[in-house]
Amino acid sequence: MAIKHYLQFADFTLAEYDYLIERTKIIKRKFKNYEPYHPLMDRTLVMVFEKNSTRTRLSFEAGMHQLGGAAIYLNTRDSQLGRGEPVEDAAQVMSRMCDIIMIRTFGQEIINRFAANSRVPVVNGLTNEHHPCQVFADVFTYIEHRGSIAGQTVAWVGDANNMLYSWLQAAEVFGFHLNVSTPAGYDINPALVSADHQRYTVLKNPSDACEGADLVTTDVWTSMGYEEENAARLKAFDGWIVDAQKMQRANKDALFMHCLPAHRGEEVSADVIDGPQSVVWEEAENRLHVQKALLEYLVLGKI
Ligand code: CP
Ligand code: NVA
């Protein structure tokens, strides 16, 4: 049987997401009811981190334990990856000792090469280009609060980063529209968007992007790995803060999302992220629940 990986959002069909959403609801309910559920007993998840993390590590590690399995944490600093062991060799070795692998790394080509040499499913825990687990949790959170996301409008205000590219793929899979506003010089890289993408509009003015939106979302101006550009980005992104004025352009019942960690006063004002439209804590919690469904599906298939 061909191994299934989750390297970018578009790796799953809408039917697979529908299945995973139903599984997530069931698995979340069990967790809330303190009902033990151990389908991954004796299974092992290896997590490889080449960048920092709070939510991704915690949600995968706790999730794997809750499913009855074990999780092992490796990072570049104290594994041989930091001393230049080829990714292909690491994949060969690691995948002989576990059932599934999650990686957070830099370029997407690293995780692609890893997956090509792995005997077990590989999950993208964030690369420079994609963050599919987060956007899946966000879509799930939207559906929990408002029902179907198909036909809705999502506003992206900020950097053309990993989160945006995963949102762009989600728009195609789920059939919603994305209004995107990035500052000049930080535009979408067309190589990372499908050529026939029909479901997004680029707007110069970030407030216009929020007009009529059902969900407004943003992310840090400087992603991990781009720290040297921080000073230039602070200048270029001036005006791209999601604040109360921009939220007023959105629909009355619009939600606000941010994958976190956030910088209040930069990409989002405190009154928005800490305000009544914000669902950032639910988004963070849902990482746990959607990823448990994902682990179950990738290791066991449909059950
Ligand atoms: N949102 C997210 O992936 O958070 P971490 O960087 O803390 O894992
Ligand atoms: N775009 C951010 C997301 C952090 C979860 C980054 O890559 O650093």
mmCIF file of C-alpha atoms and ligand atoms in Angstrom:
data_model
loop_
_atom_site.group_PDB
_atom_site.id
_atom_site.type_symbol
_atom_site.label_atom_id
_atom_site.label_comp_id
_atom_site.label_asym_id
_atom_site.label_seq_id
_atom_site.Cartn_x
_atom_site.Cartn_y
_atom_site.Cartn_z
ATOM 1 C CA MET A 1 0.000 0.000 0.000
ATOM 2 C CA ALA A 2 1.328 3.457 -0.915
ATOM 3 C CA ILE A 3 2.230 5.534 2.119
ATOM 4 C CA LYS A 4 0.217 8.678 2.624
ATOM 5 C CA HIS A 5 2.071 11.803 3.716
ATOM 6 C CA TYR A 6 0.689 15.183 4.787
ATOM 7 C CA LEU A 7 3.241 17.630 3.412
ATOM 8 C CA GLN A 8 0.889 20.387 2.305
ATOM 9 C CA PHE A 9 -2.800 21.219 2.657
ATOM 10 C CA ALA A 10 -3.645 20.087 -0.882
ATOM 11 C CA ASP A 11 -2.432 16.546 -0.110
ATOM 12 C CA PHE A 12 -5.952 15.645 1.064
ATOM 13 C CA THR A 13 -9.193 15.824 -0.892
ATOM 14 C CA LEU A 14 -12.351 17.453 0.409
ATOM 15 C CA ALA A 15 -13.760 13.954 1.073
ATOM 16 C CA GLU A 16 -10.723 13.152 3.232
ATOM 17 C CA TYR A 17 -11.114 16.430 5.145
ATOM 18 C CA ASP A 18 -14.805 15.720 5.654
ATOM 19 C CA TYR A 19 -13.852 12.337 7.114
ATOM 20 C CA LEU A 20 -11.129 13.890 9.298
ATOM 21 C CA ILE A 21 -13.515 16.587 10.559
ATOM 22 C CA GLU A 22 -16.008 13.925 11.649
ATOM 23 C CA ARG A 23 -13.221 11.952 13.355
ATOM 24 C CA THR A 24 -11.970 15.144 15.040
ATOM 25 C CA LYS A 25 -15.419 15.827 16.493
ATOM 26 C CA ILE A 26 -15.601 12.282 17.903
ATOM 27 C CA ILE A 27 -12.057 12.310 19.256
ATOM 28 C CA LYS A 28 -12.540 15.767 20.800
ATOM 29 C CA ARG A 29 -15.753 14.655 22.501
ATOM 30 C CA LYS A 30 -13.979 11.630 23.995
ATOM 31 C CA PHE A 31 -11.201 13.888 25.316
ATOM 32 C CA LYS A 32 -13.691 16.311 26.872
ATOM 33 C CA ASN A 33 -15.501 13.397 28.533
ATOM 34 C CA TYR A 34 -12.258 11.868 29.906
ATOM 35 C CA GLU A 35 -13.028 8.777 27.858
ATOM 36 C CA PRO A 36 -9.842 6.772 27.174
ATOM 37 C CA TYR A 37 -9.222 6.143 23.488
ATOM 38 C CA HIS A 38 -6.053 4.236 22.582
ATOM 39 C CA PRO A 39 -6.114 3.210 18.909
ATOM 40 C CA LEU A 40 -2.352 3.872 18.604
ATOM 41 C CA MET A 41 -1.238 1.669 21.483
ATOM 42 C CA ASP A 42 2.406 0.597 21.006
ATOM 43 C CA ARG A 43 2.809 3.025 18.093
ATOM 44 C CA THR A 44 5.536 5.661 18.085
ATOM 45 C CA LEU A 45 5.634 9.188 16.672
ATOM 46 C CA VAL A 46 9.032 10.785 16.075
ATOM 47 C CA MET A 47 9.008 14.582 16.040
ATOM 48 C CA VAL A 48 11.919 16.415 14.433
ATOM 49 C CA PHE A 49 12.225 20.127 15.167
ATOM 50 C CA GLU A 50 14.664 22.364 13.321
ATOM 51 C CA LYS A 51 12.833 25.479 14.570
ATOM 52 C CA ASN A 52 11.252 26.498 17.892
ATOM 53 C CA SER A 53 7.738 25.453 18.867
ATOM 54 C CA THR A 54 5.278 25.494 21.725
ATOM 55 C CA ARG A 55 1.901 24.502 20.237
ATOM 56 C CA THR A 56 3.078 22.037 17.600
ATOM 57 C CA ARG A 57 5.289 20.070 19.960
ATOM 58 C CA LEU A 58 2.758 20.047 22.748
ATOM 59 C CA SER A 59 -0.226 19.119 20.589
ATOM 60 C CA PHE A 60 1.551 16.287 18.768
ATOM 61 C CA GLU A 61 3.229 14.933 21.897
ATOM 62 C CA ALA A 62 0.146 15.138 24.122
ATOM 63 C CA GLY A 63 -2.049 13.882 21.263
ATOM 64 C CA MET A 64 0.080 10.811 20.654
ATOM 65 C CA HIS A 65 0.090 9.952 24.381
ATOM 66 C CA GLN A 66 -3.683 10.402 24.548
ATOM 67 C CA LEU A 67 -4.071 7.973 21.623
ATOM 68 C CA GLY A 68 -2.113 5.361 23.588
ATOM 69 C CA GLY A 69 1.181 5.776 21.767
ATOM 70 C CA ALA A 70 4.562 7.335 22.499
ATOM 71 C CA ALA A 71 6.210 10.446 21.100
ATOM 72 C CA ILE A 72 9.941 11.085 20.799
ATOM 73 C CA TYR A 73 11.314 14.606 20.419
ATOM 74 C CA LEU A 74 14.463 15.265 18.387
ATOM 75 C CA ASN A 75 15.959 18.602 17.508
ATOM 76 C CA THR A 76 18.745 19.735 15.243
ATOM 77 C CA ARG A 77 20.938 20.775 18.153
ATOM 78 C CA ASP A 78 21.369 17.376 19.730
ATOM 79 C CA SER A 79 20.704 14.993 16.845
ATOM 80 C CA GLN A 80 23.097 14.157 14.002
ATOM 81 C CA LEU A 81 20.992 16.332 11.678
ATOM 82 C CA GLY A 82 22.771 19.320 13.213
ATOM 83 C CA ARG A 83 26.101 17.787 12.207
ATOM 84 C CA GLY A 84 25.126 17.372 8.596
ATOM 85 C CA GLU A 85 23.732 13.822 8.375
ATOM 86 C CA PRO A 86 21.897 13.721 5.038
ATOM 87 C CA VAL A 87 18.135 14.064 5.303
ATOM 88 C CA GLU A 88 17.745 10.942 3.135
ATOM 89 C CA ASP A 89 19.819 8.856 5.567
ATOM 90 C CA ALA A 90 17.975 10.241 8.573
ATOM 91 C CA ALA A 91 14.639 9.329 6.955
ATOM 92 C CA GLN A 92 15.793 5.775 6.223
ATOM 93 C CA VAL A 93 16.901 5.221 9.814
ATOM 94 C CA MET A 94 14.120 7.000 11.680
ATOM 95 C CA SER A 95 11.357 5.406 9.647
ATOM 96 C CA ARG A 96 12.603 1.917 10.581
ATOM 97 C CA MET A 97 12.016 2.647 14.263
ATOM 98 C CA CYS A 98 8.636 4.340 14.407
ATOM 99 C CA ASP A 99 5.173 4.454 12.837
ATOM 100 C CA ILE A 100 4.888 8.107 11.851
ATOM 101 C CA ILE A 101 7.164 11.163 11.709
ATOM 102 C CA MET A 102 6.396 14.863 12.106
ATOM 103 C CA ILE A 103 8.928 17.434 10.925
ATOM 104 C CA ARG A 104 9.290 21.189 11.400
ATOM 105 C CA THR A 105 12.029 22.477 9.143
ATOM 106 C CA PHE A 106 13.092 25.208 6.713
ATOM 107 C CA GLY A 107 12.597 24.632 2.956
ATOM 108 C CA GLN A 108 9.744 22.435 1.737
ATOM 109 C CA GLU A 109 12.245 20.508 -0.386
ATOM 110 C CA ILE A 110 13.800 19.151 2.842
ATOM 111 C CA ILE A 111 10.545 17.545 3.977
ATOM 112 C CA ASN A 112 9.854 16.338 0.415
ATOM 113 C CA ARG A 113 13.249 14.606 0.311
ATOM 114 C CA PHE A 114 12.660 13.179 3.779
ATOM 115 C CA ALA A 115 9.255 11.787 2.800
ATOM 116 C CA ALA A 116 10.639 10.269 -0.397
ATOM 117 C CA ASN A 117 12.994 8.178 1.760
ATOM 118 C CA SER A 118 10.604 7.330 4.579
ATOM 119 C CA ARG A 119 8.888 3.986 5.153
ATOM 120 C CA VAL A 120 6.213 5.658 7.284
ATOM 121 C CA PRO A 121 3.906 8.675 6.875
ATOM 122 C CA VAL A 122 5.511 12.107 7.241
ATOM 123 C CA VAL A 123 3.582 15.143 8.521
ATOM 124 C CA ASN A 124 4.544 18.775 7.939
ATOM 125 C CA GLY A 125 4.718 20.553 11.295
ATOM 126 C CA LEU A 126 5.677 23.803 9.470
ATOM 127 C CA THR A 127 8.094 24.656 6.697
ATOM 128 C CA ASN A 128 8.975 28.027 5.192
ATOM 129 C CA GLU A 129 6.267 27.433 2.574
ATOM 130 C CA HIS A 130 3.439 25.575 4.348
ATOM 131 C CA HIS A 131 1.750 25.042 7.729
ATOM 132 C CA PRO A 132 -1.101 22.657 6.865
ATOM 133 C CA CYS A 133 -1.840 21.338 10.377
ATOM 134 C CA GLN A 134 -2.479 24.869 11.610
ATOM 135 C CA VAL A 135 -4.767 25.803 8.734
ATOM 136 C CA PHE A 136 -6.664 22.532 9.143
ATOM 137 C CA ALA A 137 -7.192 23.425 12.825
ATOM 138 C CA ASP A 138 -8.315 26.916 11.757
ATOM 139 C CA VAL A 139 -10.805 25.627 9.197
ATOM 140 C CA PHE A 140 -12.135 23.182 11.805
ATOM 141 C CA THR A 141 -12.464 26.056 14.292
ATOM 142 C CA TYR A 142 -14.371 28.145 11.755
ATOM 143 C CA ILE A 143 -16.760 25.255 11.043
ATOM 144 C CA GLU A 144 -17.302 24.670 14.772
ATOM 145 C CA HIS A 145 -18.293 28.309 15.280
ATOM 146 C CA ARG A 146 -20.123 29.171 12.080
ATOM 147 C CA GLY A 147 -20.869 25.998 10.095
ATOM 148 C CA SER A 148 -19.695 25.415 6.537
ATOM 149 C CA ILE A 149 -16.813 27.573 5.274
ATOM 150 C CA ALA A 150 -17.718 26.962 1.601
ATOM 151 C CA GLY A 151 -18.664 30.221 -0.112
ATOM 152 C CA GLN A 152 -17.413 32.370 2.788
ATOM 153 C CA THR A 153 -14.824 35.150 2.547
ATOM 154 C CA VAL A 154 -11.575 34.997 4.500
ATOM 155 C CA ALA A 155 -9.308 38.063 4.711
ATOM 156 C CA TRP A 156 -5.556 37.594 4.973
ATOM 157 C CA VAL A 157 -3.749 40.747 6.093
ATOM 158 C CA GLY A 158 0.035 40.509 6.362
ATOM 159 C CA ASP A 159 2.995 38.541 5.097
ATOM 160 C CA ALA A 160 2.948 36.111 2.180
ATOM 161 C CA ASN A 161 4.197 33.288 4.378
ATOM 162 C CA ASN A 162 3.633 29.592 5.116
ATOM 163 C CA MET A 163 0.230 30.275 6.682
ATOM 164 C CA LEU A 164 -0.997 32.198 3.643
ATOM 165 C CA TYR A 165 0.070 29.475 1.193
ATOM 166 C CA SER A 166 -1.781 26.874 3.248
ATOM 167 C CA TRP A 167 -4.843 29.155 3.396
ATOM 168 C CA LEU A 168 -4.656 29.525 -0.394
ATOM 169 C CA GLN A 169 -4.723 25.741 -0.775
ATOM 170 C CA ALA A 170 -7.553 25.452 1.744
ATOM 171 C CA ALA A 171 -9.619 27.959 -0.280
ATOM 172 C CA GLU A 172 -9.404 25.655 -3.295
ATOM 173 C CA VAL A 173 -10.174 22.484 -1.350
ATOM 174 C CA PHE A 174 -13.057 23.924 0.711
ATOM 175 C CA GLY A 175 -14.392 26.380 -1.876
ATOM 176 C CA PHE A 176 -14.139 29.702 -0.047
ATOM 177 C CA HIS A 177 -12.687 33.018 -1.204
ATOM 178 C CA LEU A 178 -9.511 34.603 0.142
ATOM 179 C CA ASN A 179 -8.919 38.381 0.082
ATOM 180 C CA VAL A 180 -5.171 38.887 0.388
ATOM 181 C CA SER A 181 -3.348 42.101 1.247
ATOM 182 C CA THR A 182 0.437 42.059 1.634
ATOM 183 C CA PRO A 183 2.739 45.107 1.632
ATOM 184 C CA ALA A 184 4.624 45.998 -1.560
ATOM 185 C CA GLY A 185 7.702 43.825 -1.919
ATOM 186 C CA TYR A 186 6.184 41.027 0.177
ATOM 187 C CA ASP A 187 3.785 39.753 -2.467
ATOM 188 C CA ILE A 188 2.590 36.218 -3.116
ATOM 189 C CA ASN A 189 5.134 34.014 -4.877
ATOM 190 C CA PRO A 190 3.160 32.702 -7.885
ATOM 191 C CA ALA A 191 5.304 29.559 -7.942
ATOM 192 C CA LEU A 192 3.624 28.539 -4.669
ATOM 193 C CA VAL A 193 0.050 28.980 -5.916
ATOM 194 C CA SER A 194 -1.689 26.724 -8.421
ATOM 195 C CA ALA A 195 -1.800 28.346 -11.867
ATOM 196 C CA ASP A 196 -5.593 28.052 -12.187
ATOM 197 C CA HIS A 197 -6.453 29.227 -8.657
ATOM 198 C CA GLN A 198 -9.804 31.049 -8.941
ATOM 199 C CA ARG A 199 -10.490 31.695 -5.312
ATOM 200 C CA TYR A 200 -8.387 34.641 -4.234
ATOM 201 C CA THR A 201 -8.185 38.371 -4.858
ATOM 202 C CA VAL A 202 -5.169 40.573 -4.135
ATOM 203 C CA LEU A 203 -5.999 43.997 -2.663
ATOM 204 C CA LYS A 204 -3.442 46.763 -2.149
ATOM 205 C CA ASN A 205 -5.257 48.253 0.811
ATOM 206 C CA PRO A 206 -5.452 45.960 3.887
ATOM 207 C CA SER A 207 -8.710 47.558 5.070
ATOM 208 C CA ASP A 208 -10.332 46.824 1.704
ATOM 209 C CA ALA A 209 -9.285 43.187 2.091
ATOM 210 C CA CYS A 210 -11.390 42.999 5.258
ATOM 211 C CA GLU A 211 -14.551 44.337 3.583
ATOM 212 C CA GLY A 212 -17.382 41.842 4.016
ATOM 213 C CA ALA A 213 -15.101 39.129 5.420
ATOM 214 C CA ASP A 214 -16.475 36.303 7.553
ATOM 215 C CA LEU A 215 -13.046 35.666 9.025
ATOM 216 C CA VAL A 216 -10.047 37.976 9.345
ATOM 217 C CA THR A 217 -6.680 36.361 9.916
ATOM 218 C CA THR A 218 -3.062 37.387 10.123
ATOM 219 C CA ASP A 219 0.303 36.156 11.362
ATOM 220 C CA VAL A 220 3.669 37.518 12.470
ATOM 221 C CA TRP A 221 5.450 39.907 10.113
ATOM 222 C CA THR A 222 8.728 38.037 10.533
ATOM 223 C CA SER A 223 8.539 34.262 10.396
ATOM 224 C CA MET A 224 11.151 31.921 11.872
ATOM 225 C CA GLY A 225 14.209 31.872 9.669
ATOM 226 C CA TYR A 226 13.731 35.478 8.474
ATOM 227 C CA GLU A 227 14.869 37.236 11.674
ATOM 228 C CA GLU A 228 17.564 39.263 9.874
ATOM 229 C CA GLU A 229 14.824 41.044 7.903
ATOM 230 C CA ASN A 230 12.951 42.086 11.031
ATOM 231 C CA ALA A 231 13.839 45.814 11.024
ATOM 232 C CA ALA A 232 12.996 46.225 7.316
ATOM 233 C CA ARG A 233 9.753 44.303 7.767
ATOM 234 C CA LEU A 234 8.632 46.451 10.712
ATOM 235 C CA LYS A 235 8.818 49.458 8.377
ATOM 236 C CA ALA A 236 7.277 47.797 5.324
ATOM 237 C CA PHE A 237 4.327 46.340 7.267
ATOM 238 C CA ASP A 238 3.367 49.642 8.886
ATOM 239 C CA GLY A 239 -0.424 49.914 8.334
ATOM 240 C CA TRP A 240 -0.992 46.153 8.081
ATOM 241 C CA ILE A 241 -2.064 45.792 11.721
ATOM 242 C CA VAL A 242 -5.455 44.126 12.197
ATOM 243 C CA ASP A 243 -7.165 46.608 14.493
ATOM 244 C CA ALA A 244 -10.736 47.537 15.423
ATOM 245 C CA GLN A 245 -11.130 49.775 12.333
ATOM 246 C CA LYS A 246 -10.266 46.937 9.990
ATOM 247 C CA MET A 247 -12.529 44.531 11.884
ATOM 248 C CA GLN A 248 -15.342 47.052 11.398
ATOM 249 C CA ARG A 249 -15.028 46.600 7.634
ATOM 250 C CA ALA A 250 -15.668 42.866 8.078
ATOM 251 C CA ASN A 251 -19.071 41.307 8.665
ATOM 252 C CA LYS A 252 -20.585 41.927 12.087
ATOM 253 C CA ASP A 253 -20.150 38.326 13.189
ATOM 254 C CA ALA A 254 -16.691 37.908 11.628
ATOM 255 C CA LEU A 255 -14.167 35.846 13.569
ATOM 256 C CA PHE A 256 -10.530 36.781 14.118
ATOM 257 C CA MET A 257 -7.788 34.126 13.975
ATOM 258 C CA HIS A 258 -4.015 34.109 14.503
ATOM 259 C CA CYS A 259 -1.949 30.918 14.615
ATOM 260 C CA LEU A 260 0.192 32.350 17.471
ATOM 261 C CA PRO A 261 2.628 33.355 18.809
ATOM 262 C CA ALA A 262 1.365 36.939 18.337
ATOM 263 C CA HIS A 263 2.894 40.382 18.738
ATOM 264 C CA ARG A 264 0.270 42.772 20.105
ATOM 265 C CA GLY A 265 0.755 46.204 18.570
ATOM 266 C CA GLU A 266 2.437 44.822 15.442
ATOM 267 C CA GLU A 267 0.258 42.533 13.283
ATOM 268 C CA VAL A 268 -2.746 42.716 15.634
ATOM 269 C CA SER A 269 -3.989 45.169 18.233
ATOM 270 C CA ALA A 270 -4.620 43.920 21.767
ATOM 271 C CA ASP A 271 -8.313 44.843 21.638
ATOM 272 C CA VAL A 272 -8.807 42.585 18.592
ATOM 273 C CA ILE A 273 -6.820 39.523 19.685
ATOM 274 C CA ASP A 274 -8.208 39.759 23.222
ATOM 275 C CA GLY A 275 -11.657 40.859 22.058
ATOM 276 C CA PRO A 276 -14.987 39.049 21.557
ATOM 277 C CA GLN A 277 -14.433 38.136 17.885
ATOM 278 C CA SER A 278 -11.124 36.397 18.547
ATOM 279 C CA VAL A 279 -11.048 32.588 18.673
ATOM 280 C CA VAL A 280 -7.273 32.213 18.998
ATOM 281 C CA TRP A 281 -7.367 29.948 22.066
ATOM 282 C CA GLU A 282 -9.886 27.620 20.423
ATOM 283 C CA GLU A 283 -7.662 27.524 17.330
ATOM 284 C CA ALA A 284 -4.674 26.556 19.455
ATOM 285 C CA GLU A 285 -6.633 23.856 21.307
ATOM 286 C CA ASN A 286 -7.991 22.433 18.074
ATOM 287 C CA ARG A 287 -4.437 21.670 16.942
ATOM 288 C CA LEU A 288 -4.604 18.827 19.465
ATOM 289 C CA HIS A 289 -7.907 17.436 18.253
ATOM 290 C CA VAL A 290 -7.400 17.657 14.474
ATOM 291 C CA GLN A 291 -3.893 16.227 14.722
ATOM 292 C CA LYS A 292 -5.135 13.244 16.736
ATOM 293 C CA ALA A 293 -7.566 12.524 13.887
ATOM 294 C CA LEU A 294 -4.692 12.995 11.435
ATOM 295 C CA LEU A 295 -2.381 10.615 13.327
ATOM 296 C CA GLU A 296 -5.134 8.011 13.522
ATOM 297 C CA TYR A 297 -5.869 8.319 9.794
ATOM 298 C CA LEU A 298 -2.262 8.247 8.615
ATOM 299 C CA VAL A 299 -1.282 5.283 10.797
ATOM 300 C CA LEU A 300 -4.458 3.175 10.626
ATOM 301 C CA GLY A 301 -6.311 4.451 7.573
ATOM 302 C CA LYS A 302 -10.086 4.876 7.764
ATOM 303 C CA ILE A 303 -11.505 3.043 10.736
HETATM 304 N N1 CP B 1 1.103 27.979 15.707
HETATM 305 C C1 CP B 1 2.167 27.209 15.900
HETATM 306 O O1 CP B 1 2.538 26.360 15.093
HETATM 307 O O2 CP B 1 2.798 27.438 17.093
HETATM 308 P P1 CP B 1 4.209 26.890 17.560
HETATM 309 O O3 CP B 1 5.260 27.600 16.751
HETATM 310 O O4 CP B 1 4.283 27.257 19.023
HETATM 311 O O5 CP B 1 4.274 25.412 17.343
HETATM 312 N N1 NVA B 2 4.642 32.123 10.041
HETATM 313 C C1 NVA B 2 5.129 31.767 11.358
HETATM 314 C C2 NVA B 2 4.225 30.759 11.979
HETATM 315 C C3 NVA B 2 4.623 30.327 13.375
HETATM 316 C C4 NVA B 2 3.731 29.264 13.927
HETATM 317 C C5 NVA B 2 6.541 31.234 11.238
HETATM 318 O O1 NVA B 2 6.811 30.487 10.284
HETATM 319 O O2 NVA B 2 7.371 31.556 12.069
#
